[in-house]
Short mmCIF file of C-alpha atoms in Angstrom, two decimals:
data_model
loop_
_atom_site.label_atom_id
_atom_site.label_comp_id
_atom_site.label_asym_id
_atom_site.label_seq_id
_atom_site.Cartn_x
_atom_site.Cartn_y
_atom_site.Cartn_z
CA UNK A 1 -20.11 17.24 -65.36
CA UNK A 2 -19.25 15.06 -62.53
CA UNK A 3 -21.71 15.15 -59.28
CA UNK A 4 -19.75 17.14 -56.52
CA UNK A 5 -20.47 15.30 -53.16
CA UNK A 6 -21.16 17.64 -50.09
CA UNK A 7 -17.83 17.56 -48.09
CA UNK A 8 -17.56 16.14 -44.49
CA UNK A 9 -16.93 19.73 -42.98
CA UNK A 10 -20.48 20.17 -44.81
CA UNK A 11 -22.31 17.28 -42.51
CA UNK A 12 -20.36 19.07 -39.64
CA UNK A 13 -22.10 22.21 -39.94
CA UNK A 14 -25.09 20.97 -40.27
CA UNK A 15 -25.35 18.44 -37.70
CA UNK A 16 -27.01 19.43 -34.52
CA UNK A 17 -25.04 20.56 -31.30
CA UNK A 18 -26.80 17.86 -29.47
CA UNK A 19 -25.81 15.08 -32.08
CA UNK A 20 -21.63 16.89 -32.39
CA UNK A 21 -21.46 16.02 -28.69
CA UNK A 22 -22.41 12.68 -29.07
CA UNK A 23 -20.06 12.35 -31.74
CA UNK A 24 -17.12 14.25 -29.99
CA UNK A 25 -17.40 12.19 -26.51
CA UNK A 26 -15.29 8.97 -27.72
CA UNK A 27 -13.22 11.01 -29.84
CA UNK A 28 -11.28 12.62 -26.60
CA UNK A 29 -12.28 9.72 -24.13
CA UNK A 30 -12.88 6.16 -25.56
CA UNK A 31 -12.58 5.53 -21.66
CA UNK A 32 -14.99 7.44 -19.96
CA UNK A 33 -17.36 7.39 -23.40
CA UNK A 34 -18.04 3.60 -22.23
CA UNK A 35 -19.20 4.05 -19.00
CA UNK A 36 -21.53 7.55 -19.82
CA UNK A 37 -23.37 5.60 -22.53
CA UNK A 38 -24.78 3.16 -20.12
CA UNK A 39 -26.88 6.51 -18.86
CA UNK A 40 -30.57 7.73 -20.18
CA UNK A 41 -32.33 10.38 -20.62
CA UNK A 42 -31.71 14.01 -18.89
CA UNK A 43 -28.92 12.49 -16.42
CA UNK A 44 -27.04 10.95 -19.61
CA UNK A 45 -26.85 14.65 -21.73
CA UNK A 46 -25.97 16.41 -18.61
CA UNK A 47 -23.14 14.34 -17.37
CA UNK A 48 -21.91 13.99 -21.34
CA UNK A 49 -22.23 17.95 -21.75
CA UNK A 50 -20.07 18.12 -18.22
CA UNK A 51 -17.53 15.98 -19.13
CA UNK A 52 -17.03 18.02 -22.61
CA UNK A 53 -16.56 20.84 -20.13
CA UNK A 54 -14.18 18.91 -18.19
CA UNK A 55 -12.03 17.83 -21.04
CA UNK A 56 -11.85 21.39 -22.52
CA UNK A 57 -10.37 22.54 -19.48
CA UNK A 58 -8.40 19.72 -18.93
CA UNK A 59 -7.59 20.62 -22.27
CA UNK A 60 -5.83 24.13 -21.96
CA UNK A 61 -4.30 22.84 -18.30
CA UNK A 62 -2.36 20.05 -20.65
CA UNK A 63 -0.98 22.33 -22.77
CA UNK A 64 2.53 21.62 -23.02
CA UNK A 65 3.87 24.29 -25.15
CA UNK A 66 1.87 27.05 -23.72
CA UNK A 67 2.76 29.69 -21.19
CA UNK A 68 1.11 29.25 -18.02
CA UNK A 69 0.52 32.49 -17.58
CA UNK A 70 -1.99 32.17 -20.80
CA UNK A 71 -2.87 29.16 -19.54
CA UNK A 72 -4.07 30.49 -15.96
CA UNK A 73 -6.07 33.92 -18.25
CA UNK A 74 -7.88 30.82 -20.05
CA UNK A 75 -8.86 28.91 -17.33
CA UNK A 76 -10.25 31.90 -15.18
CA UNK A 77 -12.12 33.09 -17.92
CA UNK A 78 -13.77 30.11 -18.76
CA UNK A 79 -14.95 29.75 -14.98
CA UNK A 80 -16.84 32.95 -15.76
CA UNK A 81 -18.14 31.69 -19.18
CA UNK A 82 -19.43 28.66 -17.71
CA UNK A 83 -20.85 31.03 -14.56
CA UNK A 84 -22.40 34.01 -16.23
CA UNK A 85 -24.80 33.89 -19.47
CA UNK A 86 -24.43 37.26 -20.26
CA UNK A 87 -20.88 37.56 -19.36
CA UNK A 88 -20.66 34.38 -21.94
CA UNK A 89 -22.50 35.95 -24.71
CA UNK A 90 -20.36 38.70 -25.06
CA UNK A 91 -17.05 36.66 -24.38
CA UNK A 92 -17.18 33.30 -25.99
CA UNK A 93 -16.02 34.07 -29.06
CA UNK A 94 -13.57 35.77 -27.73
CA UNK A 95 -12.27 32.97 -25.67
CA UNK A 96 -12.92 30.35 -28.78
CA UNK A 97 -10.43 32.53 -30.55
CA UNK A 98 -7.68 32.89 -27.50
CA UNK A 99 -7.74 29.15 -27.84
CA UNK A 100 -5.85 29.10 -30.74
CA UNK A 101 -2.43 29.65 -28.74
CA UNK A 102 -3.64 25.71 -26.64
CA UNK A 103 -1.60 22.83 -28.13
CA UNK A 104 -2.71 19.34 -27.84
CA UNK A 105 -4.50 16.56 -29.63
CA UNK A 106 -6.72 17.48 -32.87
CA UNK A 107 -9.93 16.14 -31.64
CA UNK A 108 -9.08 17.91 -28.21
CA UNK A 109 -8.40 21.23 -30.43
CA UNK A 110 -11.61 20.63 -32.40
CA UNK A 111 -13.34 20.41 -29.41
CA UNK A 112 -12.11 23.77 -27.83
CA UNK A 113 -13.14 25.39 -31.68
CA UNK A 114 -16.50 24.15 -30.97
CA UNK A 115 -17.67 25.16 -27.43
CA UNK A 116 -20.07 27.12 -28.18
CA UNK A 117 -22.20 24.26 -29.43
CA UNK A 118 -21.50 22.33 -26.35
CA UNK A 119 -22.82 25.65 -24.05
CA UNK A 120 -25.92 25.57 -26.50
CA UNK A 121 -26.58 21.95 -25.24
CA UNK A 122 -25.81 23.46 -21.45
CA UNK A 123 -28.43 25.94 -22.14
CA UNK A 124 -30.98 23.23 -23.03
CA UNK A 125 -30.37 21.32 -19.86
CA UNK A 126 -32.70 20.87 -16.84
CA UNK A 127 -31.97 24.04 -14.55
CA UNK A 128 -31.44 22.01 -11.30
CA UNK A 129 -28.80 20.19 -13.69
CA UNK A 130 -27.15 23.46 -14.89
CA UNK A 131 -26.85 24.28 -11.25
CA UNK A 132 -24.75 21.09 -10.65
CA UNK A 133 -22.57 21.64 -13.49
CA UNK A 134 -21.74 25.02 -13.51
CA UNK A 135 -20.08 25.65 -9.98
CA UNK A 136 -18.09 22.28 -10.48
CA UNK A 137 -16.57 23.18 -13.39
CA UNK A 138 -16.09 26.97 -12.40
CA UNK A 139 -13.89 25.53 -9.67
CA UNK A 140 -12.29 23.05 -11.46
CA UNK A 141 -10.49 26.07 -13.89
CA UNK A 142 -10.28 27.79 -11.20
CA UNK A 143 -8.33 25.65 -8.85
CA UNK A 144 -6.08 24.69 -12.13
CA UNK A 145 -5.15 27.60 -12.71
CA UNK A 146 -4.18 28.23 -8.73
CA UNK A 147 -1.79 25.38 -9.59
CA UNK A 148 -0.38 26.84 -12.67
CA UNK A 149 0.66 29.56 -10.88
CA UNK A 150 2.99 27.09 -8.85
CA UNK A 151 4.32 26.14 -12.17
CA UNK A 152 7.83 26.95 -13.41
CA UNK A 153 8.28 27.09 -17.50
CA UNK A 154 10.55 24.73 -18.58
CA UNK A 155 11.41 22.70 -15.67
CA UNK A 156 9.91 19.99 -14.08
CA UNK A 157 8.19 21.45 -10.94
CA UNK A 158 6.91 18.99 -8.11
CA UNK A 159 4.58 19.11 -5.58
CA UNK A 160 5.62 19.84 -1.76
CA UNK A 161 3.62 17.11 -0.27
CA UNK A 162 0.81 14.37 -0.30
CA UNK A 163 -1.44 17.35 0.83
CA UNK A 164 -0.67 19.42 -2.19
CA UNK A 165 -1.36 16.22 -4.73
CA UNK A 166 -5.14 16.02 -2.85
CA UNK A 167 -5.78 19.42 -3.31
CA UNK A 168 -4.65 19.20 -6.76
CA UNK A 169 -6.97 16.11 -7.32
CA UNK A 170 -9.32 17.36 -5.80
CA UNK A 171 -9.60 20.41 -8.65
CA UNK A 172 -8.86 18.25 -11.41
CA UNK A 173 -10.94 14.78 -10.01
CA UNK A 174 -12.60 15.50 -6.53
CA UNK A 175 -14.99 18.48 -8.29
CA UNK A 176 -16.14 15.67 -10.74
CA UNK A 177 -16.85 13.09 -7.85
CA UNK A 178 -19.13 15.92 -6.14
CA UNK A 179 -20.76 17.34 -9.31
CA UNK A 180 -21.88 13.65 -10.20
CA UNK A 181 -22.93 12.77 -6.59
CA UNK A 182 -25.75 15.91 -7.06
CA UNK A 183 -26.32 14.39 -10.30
CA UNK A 184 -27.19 11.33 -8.90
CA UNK A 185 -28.99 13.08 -5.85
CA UNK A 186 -31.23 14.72 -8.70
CA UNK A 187 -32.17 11.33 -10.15
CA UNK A 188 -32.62 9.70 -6.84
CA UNK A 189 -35.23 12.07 -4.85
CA UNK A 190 -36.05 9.18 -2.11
CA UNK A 191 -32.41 8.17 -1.62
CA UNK A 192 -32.18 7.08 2.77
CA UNK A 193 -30.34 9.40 4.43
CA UNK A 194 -28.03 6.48 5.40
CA UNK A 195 -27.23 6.39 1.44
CA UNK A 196 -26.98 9.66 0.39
CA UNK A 197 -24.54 10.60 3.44
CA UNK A 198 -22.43 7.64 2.45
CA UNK A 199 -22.27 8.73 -1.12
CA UNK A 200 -21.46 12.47 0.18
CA UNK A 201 -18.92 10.98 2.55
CA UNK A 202 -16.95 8.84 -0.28
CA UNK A 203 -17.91 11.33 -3.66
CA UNK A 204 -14.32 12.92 -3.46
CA UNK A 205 -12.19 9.80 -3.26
CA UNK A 206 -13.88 8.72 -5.55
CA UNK A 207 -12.56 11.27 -8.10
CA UNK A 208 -9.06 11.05 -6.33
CA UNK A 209 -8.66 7.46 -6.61
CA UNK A 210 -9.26 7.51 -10.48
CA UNK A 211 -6.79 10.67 -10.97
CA UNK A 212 -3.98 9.14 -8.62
CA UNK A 213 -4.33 6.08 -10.61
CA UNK A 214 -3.77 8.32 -13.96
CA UNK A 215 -0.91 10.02 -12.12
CA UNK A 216 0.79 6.71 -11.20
CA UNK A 217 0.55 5.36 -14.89
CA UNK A 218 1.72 8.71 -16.21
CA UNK A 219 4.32 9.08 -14.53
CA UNK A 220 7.29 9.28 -17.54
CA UNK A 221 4.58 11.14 -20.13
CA UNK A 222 4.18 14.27 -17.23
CA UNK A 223 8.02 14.08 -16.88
CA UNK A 224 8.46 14.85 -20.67
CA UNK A 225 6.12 17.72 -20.56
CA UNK A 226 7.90 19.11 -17.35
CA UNK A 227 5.41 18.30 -14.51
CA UNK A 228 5.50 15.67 -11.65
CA UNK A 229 2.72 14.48 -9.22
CA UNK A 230 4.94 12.60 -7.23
CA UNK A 231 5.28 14.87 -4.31
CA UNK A 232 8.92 16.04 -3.61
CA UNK A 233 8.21 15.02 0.44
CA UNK A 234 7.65 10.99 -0.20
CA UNK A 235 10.48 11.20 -2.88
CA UNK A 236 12.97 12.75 0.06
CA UNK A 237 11.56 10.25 2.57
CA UNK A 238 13.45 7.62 0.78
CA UNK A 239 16.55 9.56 0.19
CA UNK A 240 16.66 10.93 -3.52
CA UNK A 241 16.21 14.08 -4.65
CA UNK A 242 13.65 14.67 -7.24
CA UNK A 243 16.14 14.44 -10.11
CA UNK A 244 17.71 11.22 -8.72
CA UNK A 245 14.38 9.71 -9.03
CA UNK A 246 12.65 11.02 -12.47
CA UNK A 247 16.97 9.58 -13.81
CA UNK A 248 15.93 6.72 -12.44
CA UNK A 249 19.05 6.69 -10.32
CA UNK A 250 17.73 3.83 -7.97
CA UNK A 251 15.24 1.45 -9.44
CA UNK A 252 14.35 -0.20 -5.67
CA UNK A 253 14.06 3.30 -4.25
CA UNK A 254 11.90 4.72 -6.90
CA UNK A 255 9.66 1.37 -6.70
CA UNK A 256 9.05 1.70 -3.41
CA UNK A 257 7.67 5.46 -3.65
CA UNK A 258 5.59 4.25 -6.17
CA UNK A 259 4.27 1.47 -3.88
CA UNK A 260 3.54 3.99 -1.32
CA UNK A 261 1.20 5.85 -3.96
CA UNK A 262 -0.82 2.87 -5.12
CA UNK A 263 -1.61 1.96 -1.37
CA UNK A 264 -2.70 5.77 -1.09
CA UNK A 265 -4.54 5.44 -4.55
CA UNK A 266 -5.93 1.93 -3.55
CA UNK A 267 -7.57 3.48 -0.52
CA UNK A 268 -9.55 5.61 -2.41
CA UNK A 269 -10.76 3.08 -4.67
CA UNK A 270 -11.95 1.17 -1.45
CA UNK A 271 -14.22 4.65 -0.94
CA UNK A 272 -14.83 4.59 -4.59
CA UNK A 273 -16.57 1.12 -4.00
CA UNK A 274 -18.38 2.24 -0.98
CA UNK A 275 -19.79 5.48 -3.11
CA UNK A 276 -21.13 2.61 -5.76
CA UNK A 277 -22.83 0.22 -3.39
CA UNK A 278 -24.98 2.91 -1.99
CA UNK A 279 -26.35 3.62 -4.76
CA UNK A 280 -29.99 1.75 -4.66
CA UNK A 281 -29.47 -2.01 -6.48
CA UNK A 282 -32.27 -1.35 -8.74
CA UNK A 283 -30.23 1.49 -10.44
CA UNK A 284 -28.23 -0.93 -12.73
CA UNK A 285 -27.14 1.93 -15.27
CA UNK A 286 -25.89 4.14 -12.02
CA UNK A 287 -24.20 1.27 -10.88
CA UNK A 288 -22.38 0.36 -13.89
CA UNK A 289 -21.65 4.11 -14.29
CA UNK A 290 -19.50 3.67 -10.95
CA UNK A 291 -18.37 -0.10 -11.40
CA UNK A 292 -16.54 0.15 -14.82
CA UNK A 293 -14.33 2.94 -14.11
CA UNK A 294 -13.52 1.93 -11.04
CA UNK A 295 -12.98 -2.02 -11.83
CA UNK A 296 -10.51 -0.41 -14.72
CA UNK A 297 -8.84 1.41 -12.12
CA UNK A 298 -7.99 -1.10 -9.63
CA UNK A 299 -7.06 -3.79 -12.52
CA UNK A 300 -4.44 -1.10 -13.60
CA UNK A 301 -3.46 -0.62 -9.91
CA UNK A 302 -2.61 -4.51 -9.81
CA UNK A 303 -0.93 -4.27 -13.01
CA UNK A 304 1.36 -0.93 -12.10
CA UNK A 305 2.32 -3.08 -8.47
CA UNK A 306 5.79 -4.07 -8.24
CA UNK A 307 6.03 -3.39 -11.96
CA UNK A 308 9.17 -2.07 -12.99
CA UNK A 309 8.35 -1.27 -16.60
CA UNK A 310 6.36 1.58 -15.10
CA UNK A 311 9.60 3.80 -15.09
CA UNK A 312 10.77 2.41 -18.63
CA UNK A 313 9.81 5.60 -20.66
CA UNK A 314 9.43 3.47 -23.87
CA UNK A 315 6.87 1.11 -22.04
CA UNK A 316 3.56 2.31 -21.01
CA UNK A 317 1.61 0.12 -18.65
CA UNK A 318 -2.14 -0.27 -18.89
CA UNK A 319 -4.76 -2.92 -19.11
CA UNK A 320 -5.36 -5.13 -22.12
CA UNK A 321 -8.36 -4.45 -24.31
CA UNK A 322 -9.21 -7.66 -23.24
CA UNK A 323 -9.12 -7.05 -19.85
CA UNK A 324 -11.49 -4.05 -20.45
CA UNK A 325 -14.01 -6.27 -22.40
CA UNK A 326 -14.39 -8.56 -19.64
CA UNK A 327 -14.60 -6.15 -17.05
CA UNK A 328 -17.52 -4.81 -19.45
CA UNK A 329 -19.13 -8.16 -20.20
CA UNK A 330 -18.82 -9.33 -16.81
CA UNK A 331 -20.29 -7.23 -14.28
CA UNK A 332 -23.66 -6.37 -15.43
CA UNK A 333 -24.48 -9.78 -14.44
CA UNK A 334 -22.82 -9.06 -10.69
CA UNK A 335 -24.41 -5.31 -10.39
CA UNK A 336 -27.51 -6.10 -8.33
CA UNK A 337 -25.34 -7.91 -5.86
CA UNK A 338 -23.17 -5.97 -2.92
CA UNK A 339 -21.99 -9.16 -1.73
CA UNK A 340 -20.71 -10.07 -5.52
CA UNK A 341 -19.67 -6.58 -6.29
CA UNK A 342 -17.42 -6.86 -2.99
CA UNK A 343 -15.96 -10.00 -3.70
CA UNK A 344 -15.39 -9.16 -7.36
CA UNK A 345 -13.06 -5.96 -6.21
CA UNK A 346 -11.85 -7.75 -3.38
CA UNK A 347 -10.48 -10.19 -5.80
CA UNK A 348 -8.32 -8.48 -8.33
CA UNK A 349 -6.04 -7.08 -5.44
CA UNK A 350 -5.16 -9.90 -3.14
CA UNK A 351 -1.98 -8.46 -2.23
CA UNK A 352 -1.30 -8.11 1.91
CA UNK A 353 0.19 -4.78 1.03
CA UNK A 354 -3.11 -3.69 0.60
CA UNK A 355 -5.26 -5.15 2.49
CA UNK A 356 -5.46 -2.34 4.88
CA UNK A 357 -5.07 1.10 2.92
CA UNK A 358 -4.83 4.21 5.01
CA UNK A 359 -7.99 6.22 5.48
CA UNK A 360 -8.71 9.45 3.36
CA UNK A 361 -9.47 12.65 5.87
CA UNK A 362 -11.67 14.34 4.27
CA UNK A 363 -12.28 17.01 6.08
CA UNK A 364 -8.92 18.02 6.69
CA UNK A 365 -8.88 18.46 2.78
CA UNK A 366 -12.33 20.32 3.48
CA UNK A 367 -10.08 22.50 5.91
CA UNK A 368 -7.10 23.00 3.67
CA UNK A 369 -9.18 23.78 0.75
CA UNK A 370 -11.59 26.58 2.70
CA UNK A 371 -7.70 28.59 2.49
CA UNK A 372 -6.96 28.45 -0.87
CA UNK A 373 -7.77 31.86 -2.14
CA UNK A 374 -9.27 31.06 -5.46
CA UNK A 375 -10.97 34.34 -5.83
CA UNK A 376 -7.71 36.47 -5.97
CA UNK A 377 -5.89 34.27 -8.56
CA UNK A 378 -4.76 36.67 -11.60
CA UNK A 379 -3.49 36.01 -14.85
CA UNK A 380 -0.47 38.10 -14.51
CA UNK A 381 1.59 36.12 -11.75
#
């Protein structure tokens, strides 16, 4: 009789949540998988756990074939999964099997199948670490799906104005630049004030400099799934109406909107930078945390710049692997150094155009954001 070898759905259920999440991570971000695994101990499973969170939700939101009105009753009801421990004991399954309707990647899909491990892992985390986590991510659903509600099925729907795209990075990016700051804060118990008010001061640029950067390489792959981030106000300021510029109608035109995003974008990443170098020099695994993200993101920046292939739908610009193994080889040796760190960044964007990017008000997001009502958002809008 021939031996019958346990199947690989076998290993599955019998791995470990702890050791599935592991596994999972590079599966639905090779990306952001890089820069957690620099990370130790307790900070290291709590920011991996909270980006699994992140990506589920991100998950649903992305759905392109799904109603947003199912998307919006997913999203709020994960906020109070991720919120309430007994609410989530009764629910999860519930939601697990909801999820069913989401389309989207496999491993993204296999992922949503399997929350419940990733909430046992939650559970097992450092309470003052649960307390970061939970209200980020709450929000983060929450202000999704206040967006979703905006959204028309079917067409492509933009957004007014350059204040609607920072709220809406600020839900999708901004949350995740606070929730790791207090992460950090956590770790760092004797952090100067000087420090910690600079990282609180620059934590939600940070975020929206690495989603505007996603939003300006996207730009053609939201278009086919009937969404744009480029708001309808800068796309009028140059004459065009929104469906002159996602037909492409005037190259110049639609180049130079772009260019006015990456300077936006850009000046984020300059907070981004001033986030990372207040974080104490002997914290090489924090730093690198910060640095290779954000080196990624401004290398893409200099790539997208005057770069017409951006609006080619068949091209998709991004950074050699090549590019990303130097960026990963290279700066451990710079990390200690704010001097080399600044010259390093300062370097891969010589252009004049952005030499002096326009400063990020954050709290007239602060302001903007206190109005959104995020607590009356229903499912059946």
């Amino acid at each position: 009789m021939a031996l019958k070898l346990p199947t690989e759905e076998f290993y599955f259920e019998k791995m470990d949540d702890w050791t599935y999440c592991v596994q999972t991570l590079p599966k639905v971000s090779r990306t952001f998988a890089l820069n957690i695994s620099v990370l130790r101990g307790e900070l290291y499973q709590s920011i991996l756990t909270a980006y699994l969170f992140c990506r589920t939700v991100d998950t649903v939101e992305d759905a392109a074939k799904l109603d947003p009105k199912i998307k919006i009753k997913l999203l709020l009801k994960f906020s109070q999964l991720i919120e309430n421990r007994d609410y989530r004991k009764k629910n999860l399954e519930k939601w697990i099997e909801a999820c069913a309707a989401v389309d989207g990647t496999p491993n993204d899909l296999e992922l949503l199948s399997q929350a419940q491990r990733v909430f046992n892992v939650f559970d097992s985390l450092p309470r003052n670490h649960q307390d970061q986590i939970a209200p980020s991510v709450s929000k983060m659903a929450r202000g999704m799906a206040f967006f979703q509600n905006r959204f028309q099925f079917g067409e492509i729907t933009p957004l007014g104005n350059i204040q609607d795209l920072e709220e809406y990075c600020y839900f999708v990016a901004g949350v995740v630049g606070e929730m790791l700051c207090n992460l950090f804060f956590q770790r760092l118990p004797h952090l100067s004030e000087k420090a910690r008010n600079t990282m609180h001061q620059n934590a939600v640029s940070f975020g929206l400099g690495l989603q505007m950067t996603n939003i300006s390489k996207d730009i053609i792959a939201d278009r086919d799934r009937g969404w744009s981030y480029i708001p309808k106000s800068i796309i009028s300021e140059k004459g065009l109406t929104v469906d002159e510029f996602h037909s492409g109608a005037s190259m110049d035109k639609n180049l130079q909107i772009l260019e006015s995003l990456l300077r936006k974008t850009n000046g984020h990443l300059h907070d981004a930078l001033k986030f990372t170098l207040a974080i104490p020099r002997t914290e090489i695994a924090l730093r690198l945390f910060c640095i290779w993200p954000l080196w990624m993101a401004v290398k893409t920046i200099a790539a997208l710049h005057n770069n017409p292939e951006l609006l080619n739908s068949n091209v998709q610009v991004k950074i050699s692997r090549n590019t990303v193994k130097l960026i990963l080889a290279g700066t451990p040796f710079i990390t200690w150094s704010n001097f080399l760190l600044k010259y390093s960044f300062d370097s891969i964007l010589k252009d004049n155009a952005f030499q002096t990017p326009p400063v990020f008000d954050l709290e007239g997001l602060k302001s903007r954001l206190e109005k959104i009502p995020l607590d009356t958002i229903h499912s059946n809008h």
